[in-house]
PDB file of C-alpha atoms in Angstrom:
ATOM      1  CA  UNK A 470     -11.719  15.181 -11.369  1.00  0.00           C
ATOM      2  CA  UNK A 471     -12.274  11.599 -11.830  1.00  0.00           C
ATOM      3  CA  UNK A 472     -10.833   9.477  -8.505  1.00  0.00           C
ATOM      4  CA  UNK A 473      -8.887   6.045  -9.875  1.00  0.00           C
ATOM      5  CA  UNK A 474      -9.249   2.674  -7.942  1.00  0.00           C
ATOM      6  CA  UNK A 475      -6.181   0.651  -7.448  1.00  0.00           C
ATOM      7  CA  UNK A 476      -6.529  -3.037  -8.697  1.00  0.00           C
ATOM      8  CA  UNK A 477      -5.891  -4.775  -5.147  1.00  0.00           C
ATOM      9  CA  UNK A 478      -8.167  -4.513  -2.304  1.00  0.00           C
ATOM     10  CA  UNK A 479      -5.543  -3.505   0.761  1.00  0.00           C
ATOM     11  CA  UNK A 480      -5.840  -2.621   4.269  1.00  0.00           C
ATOM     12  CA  UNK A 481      -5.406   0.665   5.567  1.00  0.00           C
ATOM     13  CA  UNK A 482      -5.803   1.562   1.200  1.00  0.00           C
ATOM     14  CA  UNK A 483      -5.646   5.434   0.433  1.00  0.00           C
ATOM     15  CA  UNK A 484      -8.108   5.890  -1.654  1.00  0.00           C
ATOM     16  CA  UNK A 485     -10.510   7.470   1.314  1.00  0.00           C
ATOM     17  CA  UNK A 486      -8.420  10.168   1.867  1.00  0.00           C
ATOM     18  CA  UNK A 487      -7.176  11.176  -1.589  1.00  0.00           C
ATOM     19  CA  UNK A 488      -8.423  14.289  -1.772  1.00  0.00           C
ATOM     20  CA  UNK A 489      -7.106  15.407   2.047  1.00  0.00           C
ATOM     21  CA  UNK A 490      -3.649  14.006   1.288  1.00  0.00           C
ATOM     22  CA  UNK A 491      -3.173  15.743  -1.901  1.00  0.00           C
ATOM     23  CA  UNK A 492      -4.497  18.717  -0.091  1.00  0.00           C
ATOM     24  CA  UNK A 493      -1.244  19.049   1.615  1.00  0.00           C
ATOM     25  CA  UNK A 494       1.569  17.019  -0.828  1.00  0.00           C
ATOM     26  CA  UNK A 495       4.195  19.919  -1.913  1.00  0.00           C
ATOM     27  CA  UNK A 496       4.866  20.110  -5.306  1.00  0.00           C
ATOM     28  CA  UNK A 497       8.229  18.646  -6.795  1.00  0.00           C
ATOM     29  CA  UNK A 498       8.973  16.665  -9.897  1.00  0.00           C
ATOM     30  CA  UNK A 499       9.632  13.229  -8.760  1.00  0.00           C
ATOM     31  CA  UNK A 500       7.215  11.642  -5.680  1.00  0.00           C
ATOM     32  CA  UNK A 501       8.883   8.825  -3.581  1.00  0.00           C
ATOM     33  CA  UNK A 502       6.927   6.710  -2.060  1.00  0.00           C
ATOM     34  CA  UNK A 503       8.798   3.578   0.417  1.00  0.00           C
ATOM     35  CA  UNK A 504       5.349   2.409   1.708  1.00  0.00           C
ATOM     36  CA  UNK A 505       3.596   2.333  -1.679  1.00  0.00           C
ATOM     37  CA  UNK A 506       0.708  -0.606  -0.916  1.00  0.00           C
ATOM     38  CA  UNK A 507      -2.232  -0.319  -3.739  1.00  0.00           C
ATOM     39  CA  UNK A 508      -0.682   2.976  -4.786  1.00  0.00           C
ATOM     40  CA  UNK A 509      -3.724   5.083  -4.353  1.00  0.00           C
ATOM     41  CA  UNK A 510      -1.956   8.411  -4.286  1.00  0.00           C
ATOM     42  CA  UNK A 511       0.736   7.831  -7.067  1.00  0.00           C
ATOM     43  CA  UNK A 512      -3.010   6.679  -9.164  1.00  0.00           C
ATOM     44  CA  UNK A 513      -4.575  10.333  -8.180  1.00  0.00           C
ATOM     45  CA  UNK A 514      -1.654  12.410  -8.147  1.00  0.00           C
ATOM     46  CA  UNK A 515       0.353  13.754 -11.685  1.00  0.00           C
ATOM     47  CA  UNK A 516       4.304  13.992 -11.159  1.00  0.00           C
ATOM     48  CA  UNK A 517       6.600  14.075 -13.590  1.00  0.00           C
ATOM     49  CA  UNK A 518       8.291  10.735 -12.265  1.00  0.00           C
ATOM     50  CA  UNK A 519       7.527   8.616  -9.630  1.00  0.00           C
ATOM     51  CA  UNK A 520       9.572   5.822  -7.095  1.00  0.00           C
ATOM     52  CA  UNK A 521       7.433   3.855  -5.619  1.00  0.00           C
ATOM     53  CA  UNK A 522       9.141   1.415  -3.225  1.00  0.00           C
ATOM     54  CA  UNK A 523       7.344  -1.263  -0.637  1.00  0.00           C
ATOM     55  CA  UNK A 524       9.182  -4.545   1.661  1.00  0.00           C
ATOM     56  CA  UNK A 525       6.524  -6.629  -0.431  1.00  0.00           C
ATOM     57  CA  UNK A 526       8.394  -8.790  -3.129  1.00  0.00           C
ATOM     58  CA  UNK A 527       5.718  -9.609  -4.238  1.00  0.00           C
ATOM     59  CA  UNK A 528       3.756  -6.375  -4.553  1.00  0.00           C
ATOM     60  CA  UNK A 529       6.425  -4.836  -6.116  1.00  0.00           C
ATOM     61  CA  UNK A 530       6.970  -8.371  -8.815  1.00  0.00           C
ATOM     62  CA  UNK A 531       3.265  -7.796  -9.763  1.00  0.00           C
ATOM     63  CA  UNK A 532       3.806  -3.881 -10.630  1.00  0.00           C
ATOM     64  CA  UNK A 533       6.444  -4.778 -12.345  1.00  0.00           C
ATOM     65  CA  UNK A 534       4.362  -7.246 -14.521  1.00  0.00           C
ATOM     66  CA  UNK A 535       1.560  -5.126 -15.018  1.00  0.00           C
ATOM     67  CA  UNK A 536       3.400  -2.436 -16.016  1.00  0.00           C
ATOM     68  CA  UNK A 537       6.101  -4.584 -18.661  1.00  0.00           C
ATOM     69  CA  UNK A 538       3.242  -7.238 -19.462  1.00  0.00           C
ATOM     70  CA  UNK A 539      -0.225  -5.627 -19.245  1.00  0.00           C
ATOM     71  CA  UNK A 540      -2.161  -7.623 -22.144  1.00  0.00           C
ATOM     72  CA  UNK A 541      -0.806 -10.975 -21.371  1.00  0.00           C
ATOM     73  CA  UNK A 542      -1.070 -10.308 -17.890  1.00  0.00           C
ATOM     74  CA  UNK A 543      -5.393  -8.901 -18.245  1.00  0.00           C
ATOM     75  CA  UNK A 544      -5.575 -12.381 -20.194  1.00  0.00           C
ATOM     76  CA  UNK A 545      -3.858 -14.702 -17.948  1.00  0.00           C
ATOM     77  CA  UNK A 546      -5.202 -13.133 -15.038  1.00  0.00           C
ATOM     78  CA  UNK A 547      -8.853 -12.644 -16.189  1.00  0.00           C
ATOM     79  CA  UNK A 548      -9.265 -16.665 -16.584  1.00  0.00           C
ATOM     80  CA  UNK A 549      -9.102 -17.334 -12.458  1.00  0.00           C
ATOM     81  CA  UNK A 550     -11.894 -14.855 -11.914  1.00  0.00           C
ATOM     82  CA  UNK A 551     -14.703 -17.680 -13.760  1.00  0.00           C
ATOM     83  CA  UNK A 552     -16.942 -18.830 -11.475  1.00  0.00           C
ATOM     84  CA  UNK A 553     -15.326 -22.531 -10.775  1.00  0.00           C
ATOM     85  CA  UNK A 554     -12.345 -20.666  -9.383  1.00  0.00           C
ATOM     86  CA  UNK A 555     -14.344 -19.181  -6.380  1.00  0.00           C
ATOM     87  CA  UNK A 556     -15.134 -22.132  -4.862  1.00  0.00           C
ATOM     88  CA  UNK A 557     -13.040 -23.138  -1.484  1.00  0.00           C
ATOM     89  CA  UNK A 558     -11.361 -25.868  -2.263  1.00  0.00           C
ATOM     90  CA  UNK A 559      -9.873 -24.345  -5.246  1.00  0.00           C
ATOM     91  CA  UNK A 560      -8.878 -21.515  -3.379  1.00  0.00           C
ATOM     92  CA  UNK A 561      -6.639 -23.132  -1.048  1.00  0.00           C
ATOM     93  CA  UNK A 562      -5.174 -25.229  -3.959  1.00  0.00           C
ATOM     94  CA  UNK A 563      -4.427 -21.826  -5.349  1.00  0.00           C
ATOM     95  CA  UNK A 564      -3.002 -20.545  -2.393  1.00  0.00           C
ATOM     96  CA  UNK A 565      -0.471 -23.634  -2.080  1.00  0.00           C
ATOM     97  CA  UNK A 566       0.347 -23.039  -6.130  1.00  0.00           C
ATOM     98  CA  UNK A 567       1.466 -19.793  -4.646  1.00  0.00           C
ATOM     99  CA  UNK A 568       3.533 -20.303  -1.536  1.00  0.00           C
ATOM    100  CA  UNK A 569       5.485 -23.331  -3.780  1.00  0.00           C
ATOM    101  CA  UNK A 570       5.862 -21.517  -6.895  1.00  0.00           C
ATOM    102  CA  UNK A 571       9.237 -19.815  -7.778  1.00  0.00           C
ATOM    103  CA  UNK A 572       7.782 -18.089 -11.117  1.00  0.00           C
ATOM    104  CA  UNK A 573       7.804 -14.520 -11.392  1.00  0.00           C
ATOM    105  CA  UNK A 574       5.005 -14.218 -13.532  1.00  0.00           C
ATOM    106  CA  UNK A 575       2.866 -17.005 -12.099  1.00  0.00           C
ATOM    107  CA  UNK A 576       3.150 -15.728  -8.845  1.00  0.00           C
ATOM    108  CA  UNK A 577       1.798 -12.311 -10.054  1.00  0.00           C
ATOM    109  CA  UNK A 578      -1.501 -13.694 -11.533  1.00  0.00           C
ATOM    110  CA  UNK A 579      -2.111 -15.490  -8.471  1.00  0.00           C
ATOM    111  CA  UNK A 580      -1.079 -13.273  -5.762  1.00  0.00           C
ATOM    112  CA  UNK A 581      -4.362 -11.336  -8.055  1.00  0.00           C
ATOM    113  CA  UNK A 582      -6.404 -13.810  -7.628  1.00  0.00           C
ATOM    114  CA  UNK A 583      -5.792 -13.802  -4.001  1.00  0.00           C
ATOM    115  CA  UNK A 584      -6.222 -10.770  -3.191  1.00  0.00           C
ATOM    116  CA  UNK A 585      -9.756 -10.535  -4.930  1.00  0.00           C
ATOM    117  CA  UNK A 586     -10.487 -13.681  -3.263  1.00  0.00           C
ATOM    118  CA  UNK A 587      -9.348 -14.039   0.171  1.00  0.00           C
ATOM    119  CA  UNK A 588     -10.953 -12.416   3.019  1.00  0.00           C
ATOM    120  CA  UNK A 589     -11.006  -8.863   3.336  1.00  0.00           C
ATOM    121  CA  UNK A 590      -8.672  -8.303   0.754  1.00  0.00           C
ATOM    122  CA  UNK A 591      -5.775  -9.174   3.715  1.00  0.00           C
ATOM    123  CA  UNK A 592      -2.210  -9.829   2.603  1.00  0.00           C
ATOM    124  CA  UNK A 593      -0.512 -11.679   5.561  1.00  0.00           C
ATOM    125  CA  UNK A 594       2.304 -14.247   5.634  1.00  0.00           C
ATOM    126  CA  UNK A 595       2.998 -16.415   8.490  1.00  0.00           C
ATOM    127  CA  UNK A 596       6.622 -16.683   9.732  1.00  0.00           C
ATOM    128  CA  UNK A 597       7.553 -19.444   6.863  1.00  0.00           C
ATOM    129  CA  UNK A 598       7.183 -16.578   4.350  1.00  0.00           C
ATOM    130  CA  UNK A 599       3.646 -18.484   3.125  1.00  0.00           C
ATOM    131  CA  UNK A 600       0.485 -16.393   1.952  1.00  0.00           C
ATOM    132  CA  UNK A 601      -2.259 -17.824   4.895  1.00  0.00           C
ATOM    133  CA  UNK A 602      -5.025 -15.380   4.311  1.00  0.00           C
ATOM    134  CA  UNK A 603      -8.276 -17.680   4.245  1.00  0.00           C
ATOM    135  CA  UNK A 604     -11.050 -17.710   1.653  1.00  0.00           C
ATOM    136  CA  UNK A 605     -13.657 -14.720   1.519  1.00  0.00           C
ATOM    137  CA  UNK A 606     -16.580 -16.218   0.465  1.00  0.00           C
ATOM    138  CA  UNK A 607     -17.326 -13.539  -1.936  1.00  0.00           C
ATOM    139  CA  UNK A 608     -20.641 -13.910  -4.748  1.00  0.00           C
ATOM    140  CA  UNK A 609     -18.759 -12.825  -7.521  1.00  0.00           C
ATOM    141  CA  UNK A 610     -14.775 -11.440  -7.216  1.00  0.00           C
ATOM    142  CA  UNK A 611     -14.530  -8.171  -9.094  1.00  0.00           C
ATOM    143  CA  UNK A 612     -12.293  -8.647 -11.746  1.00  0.00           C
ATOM    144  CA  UNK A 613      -9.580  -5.011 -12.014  1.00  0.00           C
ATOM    145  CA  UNK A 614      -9.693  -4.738 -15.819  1.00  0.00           C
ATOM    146  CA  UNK A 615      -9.696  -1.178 -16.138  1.00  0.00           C
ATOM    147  CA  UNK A 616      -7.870  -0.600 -13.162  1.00  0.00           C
ATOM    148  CA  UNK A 617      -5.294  -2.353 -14.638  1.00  0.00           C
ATOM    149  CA  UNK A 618      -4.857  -0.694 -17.850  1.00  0.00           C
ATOM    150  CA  UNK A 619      -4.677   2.873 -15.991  1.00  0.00           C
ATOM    151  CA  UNK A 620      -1.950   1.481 -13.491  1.00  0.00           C
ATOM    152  CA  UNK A 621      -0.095   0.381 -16.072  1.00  0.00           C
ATOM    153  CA  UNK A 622      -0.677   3.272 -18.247  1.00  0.00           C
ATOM    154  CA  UNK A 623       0.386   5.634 -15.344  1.00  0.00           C
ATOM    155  CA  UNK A 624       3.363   2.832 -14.420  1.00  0.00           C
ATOM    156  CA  UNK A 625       4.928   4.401 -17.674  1.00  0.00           C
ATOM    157  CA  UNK A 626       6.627   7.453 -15.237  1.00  0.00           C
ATOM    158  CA  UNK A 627       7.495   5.026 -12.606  1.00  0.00           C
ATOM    159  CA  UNK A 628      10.284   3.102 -10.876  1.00  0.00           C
ATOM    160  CA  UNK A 629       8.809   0.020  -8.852  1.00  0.00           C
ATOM    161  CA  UNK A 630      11.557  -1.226  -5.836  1.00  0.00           C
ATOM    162  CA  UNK A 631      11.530  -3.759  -2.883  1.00  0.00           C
ATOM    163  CA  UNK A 632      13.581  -2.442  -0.053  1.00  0.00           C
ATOM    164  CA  UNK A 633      13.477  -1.357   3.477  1.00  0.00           C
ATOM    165  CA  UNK A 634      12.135   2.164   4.087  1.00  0.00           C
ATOM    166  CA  UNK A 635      15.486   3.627   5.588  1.00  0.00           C
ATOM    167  CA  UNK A 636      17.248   2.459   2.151  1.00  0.00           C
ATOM    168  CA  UNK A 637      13.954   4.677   0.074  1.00  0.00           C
ATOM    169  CA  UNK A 638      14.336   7.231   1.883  1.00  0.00           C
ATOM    170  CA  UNK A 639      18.190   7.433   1.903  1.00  0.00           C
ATOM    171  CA  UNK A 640      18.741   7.663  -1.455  1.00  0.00           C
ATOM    172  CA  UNK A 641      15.951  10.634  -2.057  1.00  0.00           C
ATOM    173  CA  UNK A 642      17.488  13.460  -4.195  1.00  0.00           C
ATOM    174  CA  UNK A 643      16.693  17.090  -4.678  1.00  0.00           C
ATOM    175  CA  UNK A 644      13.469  18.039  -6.260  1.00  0.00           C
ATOM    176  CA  UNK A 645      11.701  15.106  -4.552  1.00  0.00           C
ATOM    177  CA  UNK A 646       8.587  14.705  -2.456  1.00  0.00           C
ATOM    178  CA  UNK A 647       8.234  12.305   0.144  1.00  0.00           C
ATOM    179  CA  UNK A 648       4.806  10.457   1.180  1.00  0.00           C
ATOM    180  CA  UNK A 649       4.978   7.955   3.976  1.00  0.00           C
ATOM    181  CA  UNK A 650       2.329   5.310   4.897  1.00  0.00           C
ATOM    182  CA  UNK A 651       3.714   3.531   7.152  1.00  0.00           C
ATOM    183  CA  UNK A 652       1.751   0.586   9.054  1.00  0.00           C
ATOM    184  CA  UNK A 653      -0.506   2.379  11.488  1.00  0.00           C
ATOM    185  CA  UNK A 654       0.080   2.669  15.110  1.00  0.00           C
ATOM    186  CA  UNK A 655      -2.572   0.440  17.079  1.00  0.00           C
ATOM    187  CA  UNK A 656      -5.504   2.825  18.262  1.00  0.00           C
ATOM    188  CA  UNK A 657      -5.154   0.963  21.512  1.00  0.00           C
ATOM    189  CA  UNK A 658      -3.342  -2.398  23.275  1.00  0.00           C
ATOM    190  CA  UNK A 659      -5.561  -4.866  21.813  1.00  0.00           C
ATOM    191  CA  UNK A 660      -6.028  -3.513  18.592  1.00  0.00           C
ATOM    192  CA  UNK A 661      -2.545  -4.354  17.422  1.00  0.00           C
ATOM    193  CA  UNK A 662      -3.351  -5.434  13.769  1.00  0.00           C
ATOM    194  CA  UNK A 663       0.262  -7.339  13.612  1.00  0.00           C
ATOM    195  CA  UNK A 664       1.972  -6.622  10.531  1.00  0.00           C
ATOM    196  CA  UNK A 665       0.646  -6.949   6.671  1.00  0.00           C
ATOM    197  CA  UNK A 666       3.905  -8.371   6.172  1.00  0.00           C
ATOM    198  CA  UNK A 667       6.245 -10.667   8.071  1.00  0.00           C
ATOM    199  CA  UNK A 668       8.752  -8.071   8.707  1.00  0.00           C
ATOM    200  CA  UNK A 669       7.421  -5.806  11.651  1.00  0.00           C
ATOM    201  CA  UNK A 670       6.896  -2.447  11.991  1.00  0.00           C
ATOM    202  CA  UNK A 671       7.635  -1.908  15.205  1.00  0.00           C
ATOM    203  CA  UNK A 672       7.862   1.183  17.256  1.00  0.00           C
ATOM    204  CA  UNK A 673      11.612   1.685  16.876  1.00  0.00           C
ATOM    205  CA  UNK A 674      10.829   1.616  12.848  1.00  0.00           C
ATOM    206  CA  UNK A 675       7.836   4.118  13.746  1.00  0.00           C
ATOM    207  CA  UNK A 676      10.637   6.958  15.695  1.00  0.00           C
ATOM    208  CA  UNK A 677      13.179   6.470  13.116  1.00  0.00           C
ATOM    209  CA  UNK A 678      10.753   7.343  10.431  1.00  0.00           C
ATOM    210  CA  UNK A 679      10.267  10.488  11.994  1.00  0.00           C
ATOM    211  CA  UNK A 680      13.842  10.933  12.413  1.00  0.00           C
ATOM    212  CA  UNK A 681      14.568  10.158   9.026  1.00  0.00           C
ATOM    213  CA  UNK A 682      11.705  12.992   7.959  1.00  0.00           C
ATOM    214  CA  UNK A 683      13.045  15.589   9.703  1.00  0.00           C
ATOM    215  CA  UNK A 684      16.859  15.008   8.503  1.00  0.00           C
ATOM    216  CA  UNK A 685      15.388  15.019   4.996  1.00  0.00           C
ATOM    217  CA  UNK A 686      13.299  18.138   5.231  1.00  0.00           C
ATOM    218  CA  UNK A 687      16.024  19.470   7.343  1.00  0.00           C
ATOM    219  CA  UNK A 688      19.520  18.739   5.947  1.00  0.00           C
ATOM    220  CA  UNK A 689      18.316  17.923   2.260  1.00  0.00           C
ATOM    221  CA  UNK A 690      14.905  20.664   1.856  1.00  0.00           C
ATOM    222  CA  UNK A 691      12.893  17.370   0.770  1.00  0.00           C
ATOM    223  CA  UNK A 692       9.675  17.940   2.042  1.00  0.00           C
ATOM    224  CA  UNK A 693       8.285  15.050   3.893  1.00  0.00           C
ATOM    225  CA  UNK A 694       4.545  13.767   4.343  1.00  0.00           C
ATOM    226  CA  UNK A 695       3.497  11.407   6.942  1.00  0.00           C
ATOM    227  CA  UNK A 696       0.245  10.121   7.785  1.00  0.00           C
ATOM    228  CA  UNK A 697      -0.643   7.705  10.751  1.00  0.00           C
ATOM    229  CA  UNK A 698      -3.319   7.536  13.419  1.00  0.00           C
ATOM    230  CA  UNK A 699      -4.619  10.735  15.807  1.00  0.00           C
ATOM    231  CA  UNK A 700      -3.024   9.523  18.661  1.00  0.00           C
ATOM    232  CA  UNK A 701      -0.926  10.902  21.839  1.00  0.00           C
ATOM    233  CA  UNK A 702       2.471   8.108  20.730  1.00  0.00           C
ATOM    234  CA  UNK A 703       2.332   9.353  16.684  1.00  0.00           C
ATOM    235  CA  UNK A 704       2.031  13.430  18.168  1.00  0.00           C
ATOM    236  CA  UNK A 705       4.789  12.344  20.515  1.00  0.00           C
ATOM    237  CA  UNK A 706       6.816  10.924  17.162  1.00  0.00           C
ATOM    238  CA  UNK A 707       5.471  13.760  14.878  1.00  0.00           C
ATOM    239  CA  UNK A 708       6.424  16.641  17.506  1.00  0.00           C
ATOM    240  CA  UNK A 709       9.329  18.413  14.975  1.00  0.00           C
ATOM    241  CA  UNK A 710       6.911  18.172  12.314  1.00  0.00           C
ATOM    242  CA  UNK A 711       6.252  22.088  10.708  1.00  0.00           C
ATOM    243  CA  UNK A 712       2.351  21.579  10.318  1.00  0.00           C
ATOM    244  CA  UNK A 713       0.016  18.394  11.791  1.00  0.00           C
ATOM    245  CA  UNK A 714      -2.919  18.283   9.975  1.00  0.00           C
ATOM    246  CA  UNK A 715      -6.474  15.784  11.442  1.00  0.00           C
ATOM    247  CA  UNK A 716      -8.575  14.236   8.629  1.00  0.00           C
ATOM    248  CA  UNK A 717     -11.284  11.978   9.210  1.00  0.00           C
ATOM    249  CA  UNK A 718     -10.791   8.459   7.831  1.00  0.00           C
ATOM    250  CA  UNK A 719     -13.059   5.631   7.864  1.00  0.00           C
ATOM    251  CA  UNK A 720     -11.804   2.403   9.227  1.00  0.00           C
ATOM    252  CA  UNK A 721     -11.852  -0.725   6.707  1.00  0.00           C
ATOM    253  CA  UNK A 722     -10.957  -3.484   8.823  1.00  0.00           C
ATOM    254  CA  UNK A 723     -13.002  -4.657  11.951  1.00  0.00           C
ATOM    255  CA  UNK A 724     -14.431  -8.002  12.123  1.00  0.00           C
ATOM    256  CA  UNK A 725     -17.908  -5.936  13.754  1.00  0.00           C
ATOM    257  CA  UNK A 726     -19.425  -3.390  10.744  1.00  0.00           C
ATOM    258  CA  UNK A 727     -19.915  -1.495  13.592  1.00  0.00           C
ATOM    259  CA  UNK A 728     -16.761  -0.754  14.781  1.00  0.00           C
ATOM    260  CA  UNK A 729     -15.908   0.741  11.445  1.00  0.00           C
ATOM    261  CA  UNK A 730     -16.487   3.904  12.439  1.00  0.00           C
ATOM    262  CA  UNK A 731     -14.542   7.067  11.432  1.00  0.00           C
ATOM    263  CA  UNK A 732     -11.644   7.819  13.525  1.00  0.00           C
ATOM    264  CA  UNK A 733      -9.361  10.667  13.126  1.00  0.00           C
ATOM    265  CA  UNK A 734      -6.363  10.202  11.019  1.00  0.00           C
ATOM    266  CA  UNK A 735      -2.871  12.411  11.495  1.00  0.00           C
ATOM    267  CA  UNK A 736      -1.180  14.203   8.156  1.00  0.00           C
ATOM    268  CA  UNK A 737       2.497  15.165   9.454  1.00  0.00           C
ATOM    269  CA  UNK A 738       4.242  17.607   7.238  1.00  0.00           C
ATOM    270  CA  UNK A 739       7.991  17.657   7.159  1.00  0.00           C
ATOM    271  CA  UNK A 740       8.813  21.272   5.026  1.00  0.00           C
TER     272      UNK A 740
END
C-alpha cells in the first residue's frame, strides 16, 4: 500500500516510521490524536473517525481551511510558490505579513508558504508569539498540491482542535485509540531542541503523559500509544506500560548531515 506525504515539512514528522507505528496501533473506531503535527499517521491509517488535536493555533486554523476551503485554498496558496516569492527579502516581508495579520484564512496560506520556505521546514515562535524561523534558501519550494487534496479528502472523517494535551486526552470516550507524539525527550544535555512551540514541554508534561496513559488504559480500557526516544528517563516514564517496543528512526534535524544518523526510537503501549 501506497504511503501518503503530509503537506508541511515538520520536525520529528511520522512519516519514517509509519509502517512500525501502525504495526502496533489497536484497532477501535475513532483515533485521537492531541499531538497531531503533519498528521502522518491519521494520512496512513483508515478509522472510521478521527480527533486530531495539537497546542498549534495555527496548525490546527490551516486544517481547518484545507479541509472547509480546499480549491480556493490550492489557488491562493499555489501563487506564493512562483519563483519571485523565494527570494529573501520577500520572505521576511512574508514572515512579518504573518506575525501582524489577524486573518484566518490569510494566515493559513502563509503559514504554507513558510513552512515550504523557511529553513528546515522549522516552526518556532519566539516568546512574543511571532513566527522567527529564517529563510531556507531552497532552489525551488515544492509546492503540496496533491498532498493537499488527499488531506482534505481524508479531513472528511475528522475533527481538527487546539487544546492542551491533558484536555484531548480527558475527554477520550469508549471505542477510542490513543496515539501520542509528544515533543521528544533530548537524547542528551545539549541536545535540548527547545520547544516547536512557545509553550514547553517540559518534563513534568512528559510524567503526566504517562500518567494520563495508564489511567486511560486502566480506568477507561482506551488503549494508549506512545512513542518518544530509547532512552533510560522515557523507560523510567514508560515503566507501567504493558509492551515497549524499539524501532529504528532516522533523525531529521542536525545542523551536521552526519549526525543524522539512526537512533533508536521507543513505541510505549498502554492496553
Amino acid at each position: 500500500m501506497k504511503k501518503n506525504r503530509a503537506f508541511l515539512k515538520w520536525a520529528g514528522g511520522k512519516y519514517p516510521l509509519v509502517e512500525e507505528i501502525k504495526r502496533y496501533l489497536p484497532e477501535g473506531n475513532c483515533l485521537i490524536e492531541p499531538f497531531v503535527g503533519a498528521g502522518s499517521v491519521f494520512l496512513n491509517t483508515d478509522y472510521e473517525n478521527y480527533i486530531l488535536a495539537d497546542i498549534n493555533s495555527d496548525l490546527i486554523n490551516l486544517y481547518n481551511i484545507v479541509k472547509l476551503r480546499t480549491d480556493d485554498f490550492v489557488r491562493d496558496s499555489r501563487v506564493l510558490f512562483a519563483s519571485e516569492f523565494n527570494q529573501s527579502e520577500c520572505f521576511y516581508a512574508m514572515r512579518e505579513e504573518f506575525n501582524s495579520s489577524s486573518d484566518a484564512y490569510r494566515r493559513a496560506i502563509l503559514f504554507l508558504y513558510l513552512n515550504r520556505h523557511c529553513y528546515n521546514g522549522l516552526c518556532r515562535y519566539n516568546l512574543s508569539g511571532e513566527f522567527n524561523v529564517p529563510f531556507g534558501r531552497y532552489k525551488k519550494p515544492y509546492f503540496p498540491e496533491d498532498e493537499l487534496y488527499w488531506f482534505a479528502e481524508k479531513a472528511s472523517k475528522a475533527t481538527f482542535v487546539c487544546e492542551h494535551y491533558q484536555d484531548t486526552l480527558t475527554k477520550a470516550l469508549a471505542g477510542s485509540v490513543v496515539y501520542c507524539d509528544p515533543p521528544y525527550a533530548p537524547l542528551s544535555a545539549t541536545a535540548n531542541f527547545t520547544a516547536y512551540h512557545t509553550n514547553n514541554f517540559s518534563v513534568t508534561d512528559q510524567k503526566n503523559l504517562a500518567r494520563l496513559a495508564t489511567q486511560l488504559s486502566v480506568e477507561n480500557q482506551i488503549p494508549v500509544l506512545i512513542s518518544n526516544h530509547d532512552t533510560e528517563l522515557t523507560r523510567d516514564w514508560y515503566f507501567q506500560a504493558s509492551s515497549l517496543y524499539v524501532v529504528k528512526a532516522r533523525r531529521t534535524i542536525s545542523r551536521n548531515i552526519l549526525g543524522r544518523s539512526k537512533v533508536n526510537e521507543l513505541l510505549a503501549l498502554y492496553s
